[in-house]
mmCIF file of C-alpha atoms in Angstrom:
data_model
loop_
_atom_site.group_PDB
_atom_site.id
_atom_site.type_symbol
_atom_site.label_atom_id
_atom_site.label_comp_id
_atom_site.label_asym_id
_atom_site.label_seq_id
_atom_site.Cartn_x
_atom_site.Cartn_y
_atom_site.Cartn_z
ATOM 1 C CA UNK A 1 0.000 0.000 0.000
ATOM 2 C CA UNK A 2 1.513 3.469 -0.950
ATOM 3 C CA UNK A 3 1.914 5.521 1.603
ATOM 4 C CA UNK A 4 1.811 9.419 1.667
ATOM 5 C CA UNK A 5 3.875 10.916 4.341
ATOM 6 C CA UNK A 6 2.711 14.670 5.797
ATOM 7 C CA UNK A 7 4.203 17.092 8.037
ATOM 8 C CA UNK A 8 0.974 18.161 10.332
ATOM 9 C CA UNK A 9 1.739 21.379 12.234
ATOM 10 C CA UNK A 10 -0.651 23.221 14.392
ATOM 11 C CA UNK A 11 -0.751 26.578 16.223
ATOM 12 C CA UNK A 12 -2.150 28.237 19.006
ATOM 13 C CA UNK A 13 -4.222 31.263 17.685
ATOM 14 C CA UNK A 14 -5.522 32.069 21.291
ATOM 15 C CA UNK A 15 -4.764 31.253 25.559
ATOM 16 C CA UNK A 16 -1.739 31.339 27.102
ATOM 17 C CA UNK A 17 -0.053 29.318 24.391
ATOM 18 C CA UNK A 18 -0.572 31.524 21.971
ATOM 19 C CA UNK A 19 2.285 31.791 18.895
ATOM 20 C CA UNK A 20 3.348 28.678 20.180
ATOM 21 C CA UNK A 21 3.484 25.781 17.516
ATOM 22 C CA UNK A 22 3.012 21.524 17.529
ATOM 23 C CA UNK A 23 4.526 19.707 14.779
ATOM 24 C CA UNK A 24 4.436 16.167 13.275
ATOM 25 C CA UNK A 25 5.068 13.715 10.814
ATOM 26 C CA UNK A 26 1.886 11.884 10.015
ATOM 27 C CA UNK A 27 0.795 9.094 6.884
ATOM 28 C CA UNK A 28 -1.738 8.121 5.309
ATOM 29 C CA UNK A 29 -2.391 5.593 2.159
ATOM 30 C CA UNK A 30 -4.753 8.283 1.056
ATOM 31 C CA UNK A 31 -3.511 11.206 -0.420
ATOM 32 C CA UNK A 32 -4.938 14.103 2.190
ATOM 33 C CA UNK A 33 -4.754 17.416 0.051
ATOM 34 C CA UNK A 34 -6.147 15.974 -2.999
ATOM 35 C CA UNK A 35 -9.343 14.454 -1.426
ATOM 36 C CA UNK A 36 -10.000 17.293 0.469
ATOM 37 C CA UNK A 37 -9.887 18.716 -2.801
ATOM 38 C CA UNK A 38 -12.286 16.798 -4.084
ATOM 39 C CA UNK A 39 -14.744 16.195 -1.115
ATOM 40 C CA UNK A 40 -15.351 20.066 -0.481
ATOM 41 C CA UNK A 41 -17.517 20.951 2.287
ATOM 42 C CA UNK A 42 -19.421 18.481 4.353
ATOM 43 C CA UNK A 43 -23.252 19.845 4.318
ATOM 44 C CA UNK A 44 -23.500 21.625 7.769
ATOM 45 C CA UNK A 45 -19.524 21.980 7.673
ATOM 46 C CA UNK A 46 -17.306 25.308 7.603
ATOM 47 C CA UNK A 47 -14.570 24.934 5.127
ATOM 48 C CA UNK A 48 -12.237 24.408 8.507
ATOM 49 C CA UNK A 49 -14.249 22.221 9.868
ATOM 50 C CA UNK A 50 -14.117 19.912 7.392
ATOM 51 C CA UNK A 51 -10.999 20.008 6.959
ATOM 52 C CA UNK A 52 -10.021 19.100 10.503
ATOM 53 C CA UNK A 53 -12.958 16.675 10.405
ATOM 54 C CA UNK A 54 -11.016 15.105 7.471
ATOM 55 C CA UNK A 55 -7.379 15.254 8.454
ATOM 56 C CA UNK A 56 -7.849 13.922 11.646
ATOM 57 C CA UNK A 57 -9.998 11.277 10.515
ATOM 58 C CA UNK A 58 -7.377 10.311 8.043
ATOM 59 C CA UNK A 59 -4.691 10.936 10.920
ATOM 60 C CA UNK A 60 -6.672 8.677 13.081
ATOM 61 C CA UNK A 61 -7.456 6.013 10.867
ATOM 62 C CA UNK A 62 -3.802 4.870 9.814
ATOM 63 C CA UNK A 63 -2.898 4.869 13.595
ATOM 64 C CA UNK A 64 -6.174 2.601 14.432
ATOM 65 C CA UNK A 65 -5.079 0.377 11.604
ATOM 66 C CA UNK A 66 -2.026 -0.375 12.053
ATOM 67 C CA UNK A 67 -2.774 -1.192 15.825
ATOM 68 C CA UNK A 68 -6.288 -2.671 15.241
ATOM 69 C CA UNK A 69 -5.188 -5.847 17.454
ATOM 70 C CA UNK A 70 -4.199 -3.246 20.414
ATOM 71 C CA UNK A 71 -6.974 -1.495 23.032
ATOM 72 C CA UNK A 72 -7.782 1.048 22.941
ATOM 73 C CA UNK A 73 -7.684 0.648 18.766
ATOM 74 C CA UNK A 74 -9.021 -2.728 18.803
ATOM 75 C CA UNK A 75 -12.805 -1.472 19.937
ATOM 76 C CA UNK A 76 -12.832 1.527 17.865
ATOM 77 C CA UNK A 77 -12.549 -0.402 14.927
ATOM 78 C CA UNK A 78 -16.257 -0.913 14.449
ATOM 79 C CA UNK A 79 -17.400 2.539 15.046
ATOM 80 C CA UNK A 80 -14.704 3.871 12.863
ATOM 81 C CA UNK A 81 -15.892 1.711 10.013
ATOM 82 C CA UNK A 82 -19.606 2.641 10.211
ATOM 83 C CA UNK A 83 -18.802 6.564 10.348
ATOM 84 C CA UNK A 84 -16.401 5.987 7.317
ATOM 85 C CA UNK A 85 -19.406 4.177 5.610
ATOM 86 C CA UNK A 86 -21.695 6.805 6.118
ATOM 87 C CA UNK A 87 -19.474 9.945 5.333
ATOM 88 C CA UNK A 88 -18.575 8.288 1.730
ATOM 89 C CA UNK A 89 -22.352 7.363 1.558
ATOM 90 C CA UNK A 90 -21.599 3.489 1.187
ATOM 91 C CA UNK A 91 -23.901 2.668 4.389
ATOM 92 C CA UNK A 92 -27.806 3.774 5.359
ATOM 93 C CA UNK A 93 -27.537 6.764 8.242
ATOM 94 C CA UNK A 94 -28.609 5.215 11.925
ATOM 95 C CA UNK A 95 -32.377 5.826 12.555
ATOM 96 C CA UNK A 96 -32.366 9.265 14.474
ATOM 97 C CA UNK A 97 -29.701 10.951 12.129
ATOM 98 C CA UNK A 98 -30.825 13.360 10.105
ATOM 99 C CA UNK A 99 -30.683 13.550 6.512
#
């Protein structure tokens, strides 16, 4: 599986760590900036929000898989499948969800 390898740096805009900055290397076999791209906005979604929706989705996903076997990953696993499912429109919304 290719592999697309991302340098994920955040910064505080506000509070008393303000200026200050996080960085990281993150992957993903999906390549990030393109499908954001292509996915736009998420009805109900800022342009921000789905992008953070997004990256840390994809962020989250290649950690869960590669330790599916491990807890805390190893439960998640369902849950992250269905809401995967659902945002790509591949699975019906839960009854209560709206439409």
């Amino acid at each position: 599986m290719n592999q697309h390898h991302y340098r994920v740096t955040l910064e505080a805009l506000d509070g008393e760590n303000v200026g200050q900055t996080l960085s990281f290397a993150g992957k993903s076999h999906d390549e990030i900036i393109s499908l954001l791209a292509r996915v736009g906005c998420r009805d109900g979604l800022t342009q921000d929000e789905t992008a953070a929706m997004l990256v840390g989705l994809k962020l989250l996903g290649e950690v869960a898989m590669t330790h599916r076997k491990m807890p805390p990953f190893d439960a998640l696993q369902p849950a992250l499948r269905d809401f995967i499912m659902v945002l790509k429109g591949k699975a019906p919304r839960h009854q209560g969800q709206p439409e």
